[in-house]
Short mmCIF file of C-alpha atoms and ligand atoms in Angstrom, two decimals:
data_model
loop_
_atom_site.label_atom_id
_atom_site.label_comp_id
_atom_site.label_asym_id
_atom_site.label_seq_id
_atom_site.Cartn_x
_atom_site.Cartn_y
_atom_site.Cartn_z
CA UNK A 30 206.02 167.55 114.45
CA UNK A 31 205.38 171.35 114.91
CA UNK A 32 203.44 171.34 118.38
CA UNK A 33 203.30 175.44 118.12
CA UNK A 34 199.70 176.48 118.47
CA UNK A 35 198.68 179.42 115.92
CA UNK A 36 199.63 183.30 116.80
CA UNK A 37 195.49 183.94 117.68
CA UNK A 38 195.70 181.02 120.25
CA UNK A 39 198.55 182.19 121.89
CA UNK A 40 197.09 185.92 121.97
CA UNK A 41 193.83 184.51 123.67
CA UNK A 42 196.17 182.50 126.01
CA UNK A 43 197.40 186.11 126.98
CA UNK A 44 193.87 187.09 127.93
CA UNK A 45 193.04 184.38 129.99
CA UNK A 46 196.49 184.54 131.60
CA UNK A 47 195.65 188.34 132.84
CA UNK A 48 192.24 187.32 133.80
CA UNK A 49 193.55 184.36 136.23
CA UNK A 50 196.24 187.05 137.71
CA UNK A 51 193.75 189.58 138.47
CA UNK A 52 191.02 187.21 139.91
CA UNK A 53 192.98 184.55 141.86
CA UNK A 54 193.53 185.30 145.55
CA UNK A 55 197.10 186.60 146.33
CA UNK A 56 199.84 183.69 146.67
CA UNK A 57 197.51 181.06 145.04
CA UNK A 58 199.64 177.88 143.96
CA UNK A 59 202.70 179.62 145.83
CA UNK A 60 204.32 177.30 148.31
CA UNK A 61 202.74 177.82 152.06
CA UNK A 62 199.54 178.93 150.48
CA UNK A 63 196.61 177.34 152.47
CA UNK A 64 192.99 177.96 153.24
CA UNK A 65 190.75 177.01 156.15
CA UNK A 66 187.47 175.05 155.00
CA UNK A 67 185.34 178.09 155.83
CA UNK A 68 187.91 180.35 153.53
CA UNK A 69 187.65 177.38 150.96
CA UNK A 70 183.81 177.32 151.07
CA UNK A 71 183.76 180.99 150.46
CA UNK A 72 186.38 180.89 147.81
CA UNK A 73 184.38 178.27 145.97
CA UNK A 74 181.22 180.09 145.86
CA UNK A 75 182.88 183.47 145.04
CA UNK A 76 184.97 181.66 142.29
CA UNK A 77 181.89 180.16 140.52
CA UNK A 78 180.42 183.61 140.69
CA UNK A 79 183.33 185.08 138.99
CA UNK A 80 183.79 182.17 136.10
CA UNK A 81 180.28 182.78 135.55
CA UNK A 82 180.97 186.43 135.14
CA UNK A 83 184.16 186.30 132.95
CA UNK A 84 182.16 183.66 130.74
CA UNK A 85 184.67 180.82 131.55
CA UNK A 86 182.39 178.18 132.36
CA UNK A 87 181.58 175.68 129.15
CA UNK A 88 182.97 178.77 127.31
CA UNK A 89 182.63 176.90 124.07
CA UNK A 90 178.77 176.54 124.12
CA UNK A 91 176.97 178.76 121.49
CA UNK A 92 176.43 182.43 122.71
CA UNK A 93 172.55 181.91 122.12
CA UNK A 94 172.69 179.72 125.44
CA UNK A 95 174.88 181.93 127.63
CA UNK A 96 178.32 180.47 126.00
CA UNK A 97 181.16 182.39 124.62
CA UNK A 98 181.31 180.11 121.40
CA UNK A 99 185.00 179.69 121.89
CA UNK A 100 186.52 177.65 118.87
CA UNK A 101 188.02 174.42 119.97
CA UNK A 102 191.42 175.68 120.06
CA UNK A 103 190.67 178.60 122.25
CA UNK A 104 188.78 176.23 124.68
CA UNK A 105 192.05 173.97 124.68
CA UNK A 106 194.08 176.97 125.37
CA UNK A 107 191.74 178.20 128.38
CA UNK A 108 192.05 174.48 130.01
CA UNK A 109 195.75 174.73 129.46
CA UNK A 110 195.91 177.95 131.42
CA UNK A 111 193.58 177.05 134.22
CA UNK A 112 195.31 173.97 134.50
CA UNK A 113 198.63 175.62 134.78
CA UNK A 114 197.18 177.78 137.55
CA UNK A 115 195.72 174.84 139.16
CA UNK A 116 192.29 177.02 139.03
CA UNK A 117 188.98 175.31 139.12
CA UNK A 118 186.99 175.62 135.82
CA UNK A 119 183.40 174.18 136.48
CA UNK A 120 180.21 174.82 138.16
CA UNK A 121 179.45 171.05 138.40
CA UNK A 122 181.00 168.19 136.70
CA UNK A 123 178.13 166.40 135.99
CA UNK A 124 176.29 169.51 134.20
CA UNK A 125 178.93 170.95 132.49
CA UNK A 126 180.87 168.07 130.85
CA UNK A 127 177.90 165.19 130.62
CA UNK A 128 174.28 166.71 130.73
CA UNK A 129 174.99 169.96 128.96
CA UNK A 130 176.66 168.77 126.17
CA UNK A 131 174.22 165.96 125.58
CA UNK A 132 171.39 168.85 126.00
CA UNK A 133 173.04 170.92 123.28
CA UNK A 134 173.31 167.84 121.01
CA UNK A 135 169.90 166.33 121.37
CA UNK A 136 167.76 168.84 123.57
CA UNK A 137 164.57 170.47 121.99
CA UNK A 138 164.92 174.35 122.00
CA UNK A 139 162.79 174.67 125.21
CA UNK A 140 164.58 172.21 127.05
CA UNK A 141 167.88 173.91 126.12
CA UNK A 142 166.33 177.40 127.29
CA UNK A 143 165.06 175.82 130.64
CA UNK A 144 168.33 174.30 131.38
CA UNK A 145 171.49 175.34 129.97
CA UNK A 146 171.25 178.92 131.92
CA UNK A 147 171.05 176.94 135.29
CA UNK A 148 174.01 174.77 134.29
CA UNK A 149 176.03 177.56 133.29
CA UNK A 150 175.25 179.40 136.59
CA UNK A 151 175.93 176.15 138.33
CA UNK A 152 172.35 176.39 139.99
CA UNK A 153 171.49 172.80 139.40
CA UNK A 154 173.41 169.72 140.70
CA UNK A 155 173.18 166.84 138.61
CA UNK A 156 173.78 163.20 139.22
CA UNK A 157 174.02 160.24 136.57
CA UNK A 158 171.77 157.61 136.66
CA UNK A 159 173.21 154.55 134.35
CA UNK A 160 174.57 151.74 136.32
CA UNK A 161 172.31 149.25 138.13
CA UNK A 162 172.85 145.97 139.99
CA UNK A 163 172.75 144.24 137.15
CA UNK A 164 173.78 146.59 134.50
CA UNK A 165 177.21 148.10 134.46
CA UNK A 166 179.53 147.30 131.66
CA UNK A 167 176.46 145.65 129.90
CA UNK A 168 174.26 148.50 130.37
CA UNK A 169 171.77 147.67 128.02
CA UNK A 170 170.41 145.24 130.51
CA UNK A 171 169.09 147.99 132.71
CA UNK A 172 165.55 147.24 134.27
CA UNK A 173 164.50 150.74 135.69
CA UNK A 174 161.31 151.52 133.76
CA UNK A 175 159.03 154.30 133.05
CA UNK A 176 155.81 154.17 132.07
CA UNK A 177 153.65 157.11 130.67
CA UNK A 178 150.58 158.13 133.01
CA UNK A 179 148.89 161.06 131.69
CA UNK A 180 151.18 163.89 131.37
CA UNK A 181 153.91 162.31 133.28
CA UNK A 182 156.43 159.46 133.26
CA UNK A 183 156.21 156.94 136.21
CA UNK A 184 159.55 155.63 137.33
CA UNK A 185 160.39 152.41 139.23
CA UNK A 186 163.39 150.78 139.80
CA UNK A 187 166.86 151.04 141.16
CA UNK A 188 170.22 152.57 140.24
CA UNK A 189 173.55 152.26 142.22
CA UNK A 190 176.97 153.85 142.33
CA UNK A 191 175.31 157.22 141.74
CA UNK A 192 178.14 159.52 142.56
CA UNK A 193 176.52 162.99 144.30
CA UNK A 194 173.04 161.56 144.56
CA UNK A 195 172.36 163.09 147.89
CA UNK A 196 172.99 166.62 146.52
CA UNK A 197 171.46 166.42 143.27
CA UNK A 198 168.30 168.29 141.74
CA UNK A 199 168.02 166.20 138.88
CA UNK A 200 169.09 162.66 137.93
CA UNK A 201 169.81 162.07 134.17
CA UNK A 202 168.29 158.50 133.98
CA UNK A 203 168.22 155.72 131.58
CA UNK A 204 165.08 153.99 131.96
CA UNK A 205 163.28 151.14 129.94
CA UNK A 206 160.22 152.59 128.21
CA UNK A 207 159.23 149.55 125.79
CA UNK A 208 159.91 146.39 127.18
CA UNK A 209 159.08 144.52 124.33
CA UNK A 210 161.62 146.10 122.25
CA UNK A 211 165.16 144.56 121.54
CA UNK A 212 167.74 145.39 124.56
CA UNK A 213 169.10 148.65 123.17
CA UNK A 214 166.07 149.83 121.45
CA UNK A 215 163.16 150.57 124.09
CA UNK A 216 165.56 152.74 126.38
CA UNK A 217 164.60 156.36 127.11
CA UNK A 218 167.16 159.14 128.58
CA UNK A 219 165.09 161.40 131.21
CA UNK A 220 165.74 164.16 133.52
CA UNK A 221 164.14 163.30 136.55
CA UNK A 222 163.59 165.69 139.46
CA UNK A 223 165.58 164.02 142.70
CA UNK A 224 163.73 166.29 145.43
CA UNK A 225 160.31 164.56 145.71
CA UNK A 226 158.46 161.75 147.29
CA UNK A 227 159.46 158.17 145.85
CA UNK A 228 163.33 158.84 145.59
CA UNK A 229 165.18 157.36 148.18
CA UNK A 230 169.00 157.91 148.50
CA UNK A 231 170.92 155.26 150.49
CA UNK A 232 174.60 156.41 150.62
CA UNK A 233 177.22 153.59 150.33
CA UNK A 234 179.60 154.00 152.87
CA UNK A 235 183.36 153.07 152.15
CA UNK A 236 185.98 151.95 154.19
CA UNK A 237 187.36 155.32 154.92
CA UNK A 238 183.75 156.59 156.48
CA UNK A 239 183.02 158.56 153.20
CA UNK A 240 180.11 157.86 151.14
CA UNK A 241 180.64 159.54 147.56
CA UNK A 242 178.29 157.37 145.82
CA UNK A 243 174.83 156.09 146.62
CA UNK A 244 172.17 153.51 145.95
CA UNK A 245 169.09 155.13 144.51
CA UNK A 246 165.53 153.99 144.59
CA UNK A 247 162.49 154.74 142.73
CA UNK A 248 159.17 154.24 143.48
CA UNK A 249 156.39 155.70 141.81
CA UNK A 250 158.46 158.69 140.99
CA UNK A 251 157.22 161.56 138.61
CA UNK A 252 159.04 163.12 135.71
CA UNK A 253 157.47 165.80 133.37
CA UNK A 254 156.68 163.85 129.92
CA UNK A 255 158.81 166.74 128.05
CA UNK A 256 161.73 166.11 130.05
CA UNK A 257 163.00 163.20 127.36
CA UNK A 258 166.11 163.83 125.89
CA UNK A 259 166.36 162.97 122.00
CA UNK A 260 163.12 161.02 121.56
CA UNK A 261 161.41 158.09 123.36
CA UNK A 262 162.94 154.96 122.81
CA UNK A 263 166.40 156.75 121.62
CA UNK A 264 168.04 156.86 124.77
CA UNK A 265 171.15 154.24 123.98
CA UNK A 266 172.26 156.78 121.15
CA UNK A 267 171.75 159.71 123.40
CA UNK A 268 173.74 158.00 126.33
CA UNK A 269 176.44 156.99 124.02
CA UNK A 270 177.09 160.37 123.19
CA UNK A 271 177.28 161.43 127.06
CA UNK A 272 179.78 158.53 127.62
CA UNK A 273 181.77 159.97 124.67
CA UNK A 274 181.90 163.38 126.45
CA UNK A 275 183.01 161.59 129.54
CA UNK A 276 185.87 159.66 127.49
CA UNK A 277 186.97 162.63 125.43
CA UNK A 278 187.23 165.86 127.69
CA UNK A 279 190.62 167.71 128.43
CA UNK A 280 192.83 166.05 125.99
CA UNK A 281 195.92 168.21 126.37
CA UNK A 282 195.59 169.07 129.99
CA UNK A 283 195.00 165.79 131.76
CA UNK A 284 198.57 164.51 132.18
CA UNK A 285 199.34 168.02 134.22
CA UNK A 286 197.95 167.02 137.34
CA UNK A 287 199.60 163.40 137.19
CA UNK A 288 202.91 165.49 136.60
CA UNK A 289 202.31 167.56 139.68
CA UNK A 290 201.81 164.26 141.73
CA UNK A 291 204.63 162.76 140.09
CA UNK A 292 206.88 165.73 141.21
CA UNK A 293 205.57 165.34 144.74
CA UNK A 294 206.36 161.56 144.83
CA UNK A 295 209.70 162.41 143.31
CA UNK A 296 210.64 164.74 146.27
CA UNK A 297 209.28 162.13 148.52
CA UNK A 298 212.08 159.69 147.16
CA UNK A 299 214.36 162.26 147.89
CA UNK A 300 213.44 163.01 151.32
CA UNK A 301 213.35 159.42 152.46
CA UNK A 302 216.61 158.54 150.79
CA UNK A 303 214.97 155.97 148.20
CA UNK A 304 216.51 157.77 144.84
CA UNK A 305 219.37 155.39 145.14
CA UNK A 306 217.30 152.48 144.94
CA UNK A 307 217.76 150.93 141.52
CA UNK A 308 214.29 149.61 141.56
CA UNK A 309 212.58 152.44 142.89
CA UNK A 310 214.61 154.74 140.26
CA UNK A 311 213.67 152.27 137.31
CA UNK A 312 209.82 152.79 138.76
CA UNK A 313 210.27 156.53 138.92
CA UNK A 314 211.52 156.61 135.45
CA UNK A 315 208.87 154.68 133.93
CA UNK A 316 206.13 156.57 135.82
CA UNK A 317 207.54 159.96 134.34
CA UNK A 318 207.90 158.25 130.60
CA UNK A 319 204.06 157.22 130.85
CA UNK A 320 203.31 160.80 131.93
CA UNK A 321 205.08 161.93 128.81
CA UNK A 322 203.29 159.51 126.64
CA UNK A 323 200.07 160.84 128.05
CA UNK A 324 200.87 164.33 127.12
CA UNK A 325 201.79 163.49 123.50
CA UNK A 326 198.81 161.09 123.48
CA UNK A 327 197.08 164.32 124.37
CA UNK A 328 198.16 166.36 121.19
CA UNK A 329 197.17 163.28 119.28
CA UNK A 330 193.78 163.40 120.18
CA UNK A 331 193.63 167.14 119.62
CA UNK A 332 194.92 166.79 116.16
CA UNK A 333 192.22 164.38 115.37
CA UNK A 334 189.61 166.13 116.53
CA UNK A 335 190.93 169.53 114.83
CA UNK A 336 191.44 167.46 111.46
CA UNK A 337 187.96 165.86 111.79
CA UNK A 338 189.68 162.58 111.33
CA UNK A 339 187.35 160.99 113.89
CA UNK A 340 189.00 158.42 115.56
CA UNK A 341 188.35 160.05 118.94
CA UNK A 342 186.28 157.37 120.33
CA UNK A 343 188.90 154.56 119.78
CA UNK A 344 191.80 157.63 121.17
CA UNK A 345 189.58 157.92 124.14
CA UNK A 346 189.50 154.50 124.95
CA UNK A 347 193.02 154.21 124.50
CA UNK A 348 193.74 156.98 126.66
CA UNK A 349 191.34 156.13 129.09
CA UNK A 350 192.77 152.45 129.60
CA UNK A 351 196.38 154.15 129.28
CA UNK A 352 196.17 156.82 132.17
CA UNK A 353 193.90 154.75 134.60
CA UNK A 354 196.32 152.07 134.77
CA UNK A 355 199.63 154.08 134.68
CA UNK A 356 198.27 156.29 137.59
CA UNK A 357 197.41 153.18 139.82
CA UNK A 358 200.96 151.88 139.30
CA UNK A 359 202.16 155.48 140.04
CA UNK A 360 200.38 155.46 143.28
CA UNK A 361 201.51 151.92 144.18
CA UNK A 362 204.98 153.24 143.90
CA UNK A 363 204.06 156.23 146.35
CA UNK A 364 203.11 153.72 148.84
CA UNK A 365 206.12 151.59 148.66
CA UNK A 366 208.40 154.94 149.02
CA UNK A 367 206.39 155.68 151.94
CA UNK A 368 207.34 152.04 153.01
CA UNK A 369 205.42 151.02 156.30
CA UNK A 370 204.43 154.32 157.19
CA UNK A 371 201.85 154.02 154.16
CA UNK A 372 199.75 151.85 156.54
CA UNK A 373 199.21 154.26 159.26
CA UNK A 374 197.19 157.36 158.83
CA UNK A 375 199.49 160.11 157.80
CA UNK A 376 197.11 162.90 157.01
CA UNK A 377 194.93 165.78 159.46
CA UNK A 378 191.29 165.73 158.80
CA UNK A 379 191.49 169.57 158.76
CA UNK A 380 194.19 169.92 156.30
CA UNK A 381 193.63 171.28 152.76
CA UNK A 382 194.74 169.21 149.81
CA UNK A 383 197.78 170.27 147.77
CA UNK A 384 196.98 167.99 145.10
CA UNK A 385 194.12 167.93 142.52
CA UNK A 386 191.88 165.16 143.80
CA UNK A 387 193.88 164.81 146.81
CA UNK A 388 190.85 165.23 149.02
CA UNK A 389 189.05 162.50 147.40
CA UNK A 390 188.64 158.95 149.15
CA UNK A 391 189.50 161.05 152.57
CA UNK A 392 186.79 161.43 155.12
CA UNK A 393 187.39 163.37 158.50
CA UNK A 394 187.30 160.12 160.77
CA UNK A 395 189.80 158.51 158.50
CA UNK A 396 192.63 161.30 158.16
CA UNK A 397 194.79 159.91 155.31
CA UNK A 398 197.06 162.05 153.44
CA UNK A 399 196.80 163.49 149.94
CA UNK A 400 198.98 160.65 148.42
CA UNK A 401 197.19 157.90 150.18
CA UNK A 402 194.13 159.29 149.19
CA UNK A 403 194.92 159.43 145.79
CA UNK A 404 196.28 155.96 146.03
CA UNK A 405 192.69 154.88 147.03
CA UNK A 406 190.87 156.56 144.60
CA UNK A 407 193.07 155.51 141.83
CA UNK A 408 192.00 151.84 142.51
CA UNK A 409 188.30 153.17 141.13
CA UNK A 410 189.93 154.69 137.97
CA UNK A 411 189.98 151.41 136.09
CA UNK A 412 186.13 151.05 136.59
CA UNK A 413 184.23 154.35 136.32
CA UNK A 414 183.63 155.69 133.06
CA UNK A 415 184.17 152.14 131.38
CA UNK A 416 186.50 149.39 132.87
CA UNK A 417 189.82 149.30 131.39
CA UNK A 418 188.85 145.56 130.25
CA UNK A 419 185.62 147.39 128.28
CA UNK A 420 188.29 150.01 126.78
CA UNK A 421 190.35 146.93 125.51
CA UNK A 422 187.35 145.50 123.74
CA UNK A 423 186.76 148.66 121.91
CA UNK A 424 190.40 148.96 120.87
CA UNK A 425 190.07 145.60 119.76
CA UNK A 426 187.13 145.88 117.69
CA UNK A 427 187.43 149.35 116.36
CA UNK A 428 191.05 149.60 115.75
CA UNK A 429 192.33 146.43 115.45
CA UNK A 430 189.07 145.05 113.70
CA UNK A 431 189.29 141.60 115.82
CA UNK A 432 186.12 139.49 115.70
CA UNK A 433 183.47 140.84 118.13
CA UNK A 434 183.55 138.89 121.19
CA UNK A 435 180.84 136.20 121.19
CA UNK A 436 177.68 136.91 123.24
CA UNK A 437 176.63 134.45 126.25
CA UNK A 438 174.13 132.37 125.27
C1 FAD B 24 183.99 156.07 141.66
C2 FAD B 24 182.77 155.39 140.95
C3 FAD B 24 182.00 156.38 140.68
C4 FAD B 24 181.03 155.78 139.88
N1 FAD B 24 179.72 156.71 139.54
C5 FAD B 24 178.67 156.59 138.84
C6 FAD B 24 177.65 157.45 138.34
O1 FAD B 24 177.71 158.49 139.16
N2 FAD B 24 176.50 156.95 137.90
C7 FAD B 24 176.58 155.62 137.15
O2 FAD B 24 175.57 155.57 136.56
N3 FAD B 24 177.47 154.96 137.37
C8 FAD B 24 178.49 155.35 138.16
N4 FAD B 24 179.68 154.22 138.45
C9 FAD B 24 179.34 152.78 138.19
C10 FAD B 24 180.38 152.35 136.80
O3 FAD B 24 179.86 153.18 135.68
C11 FAD B 24 180.32 150.78 137.03
O4 FAD B 24 181.17 150.52 137.76
C12 FAD B 24 181.36 150.55 135.53
O5 FAD B 24 180.62 150.66 134.26
C13 FAD B 24 181.44 148.71 135.76
O6 FAD B 24 180.14 148.17 135.87
P1 FAD B 24 179.81 147.12 137.33
O7 FAD B 24 180.56 147.86 138.42
O8 FAD B 24 178.38 146.64 137.19
O9 FAD B 24 180.93 145.72 136.93
P2 FAD B 24 180.59 144.67 135.84
O10 FAD B 24 180.38 145.60 134.49
O11 FAD B 24 180.10 143.68 136.38
O12 FAD B 24 182.26 144.14 135.62
C14 FAD B 24 183.02 143.63 136.43
C15 FAD B 24 184.05 143.01 135.84
O13 FAD B 24 183.91 142.31 134.68
C16 FAD B 24 184.72 142.66 133.47
N5 FAD B 24 183.83 142.68 132.21
C17 FAD B 24 182.29 143.03 132.31
N6 FAD B 24 181.99 142.92 130.75
C18 FAD B 24 183.03 142.33 130.20
C19 FAD B 24 183.30 142.06 128.91
N7 FAD B 24 182.49 142.03 128.02
N8 FAD B 24 184.92 141.83 128.37
C20 FAD B 24 185.75 141.85 129.46
N9 FAD B 24 185.30 142.22 130.75
C21 FAD B 24 184.26 142.29 131.18
C22 FAD B 24 184.80 144.40 134.10
O14 FAD B 24 185.71 145.09 133.14
C23 FAD B 24 184.80 144.35 135.44
O15 FAD B 24 186.12 143.94 135.96
C24 FAD B 24 180.63 154.51 139.35
C25 FAD B 24 181.73 153.39 139.72
C26 FAD B 24 182.80 154.08 140.19
C27 FAD B 24 183.93 153.30 140.75
#
């Protein structure tokens, strides 16, 4: 197998490396580099502006909407170099990776002109309004409804687990627009403004005091008639593309963050004298091997997309199931290496995170350290973006050709 990229892709890699070394703060990524929370806030603002000026946010989007029109391979190289330097590469997760690509695929010209520039500049904060109390894996069971009232949709219902809803300007929301139609038909994909009367966001506080996600209640909430993406009652198809983006991104870079964490866990095992324990050694070797498998599977996915063989949805299901479960095992191993210490608060609320994602699941009043925070957050990784069981159903039905699971009733 030849894993070398073509010379033009390597040339482009040089351009990105130069840009990163000119623009990242001195000492970035070196041992001992740190920022105060205030410095981090300023850095985040300035960095987003620099990314935008460089054209690197959503750089594969077409030039007419402000992207750079990069080829798939150039985008992959861009992602790889940013991941190698641990440099952030996005304005807003939901805008860049979910609603933006959905708009490009399904939006009208007017919708693209209206929303895409704001997404690229990171000016619009988004949240995803799919899940409801009785509609998660069985998403088509959703009950939130939208009815036309003159030139506006009137939305009533409830969403749950809505990440970032407190800060969002818009929610991309699935609502039932034809209650008479069969379950998967009669759903529309709406872009609903969040800052208005009738939208009530109730944070869901977790055990550590943080409240990353929320319940969102809609009472006679207004949404312009033209904010339907992909046509009225066609929302199921549109939503499936959004979920495809959620599962298919960063195929060759995802493993890097796990490798970085693994190296920290390995150092910890050395520091604590645990590398002589045969069971710990075995689990370390298993974790490392699984990260290698992720790296190779990333190349498989990339090859599949480049060759247009279109098994990406099935490969993505395998990848999501694999990385989320492997990550949980690795974080459990980290806690076992910490031993009884893992049960006390090892962090400092003001401390900067050294690992990507290390601040997640860590509130100021519950100062766990990076590894503990990652352990907690890893518990959610087999749930969001489609549970591990649902990924197995996809693999069973679409790859292995097993009979579809019986429907209740
Ligand atoms: C950290 C986090 C962030 C999230 N952010 C958002 C967000 O921003 N917006 C949003 O809309 N949603 C969000 N979610 C919700 C997420 O999409 C749902 O939790 C997920 O789809 C599962 O739905 P559920 O929680 O209703 O569980 P259920 O669907 O009720 O599942 C319960 C259990 O039953 C299993 N199960 C269900 N159906 C089957 C089946 N057919 N075959 C086998 N097993 C099955 C599941 O695998 C699971 O173990 C988030 C979730 C988490 C954890």
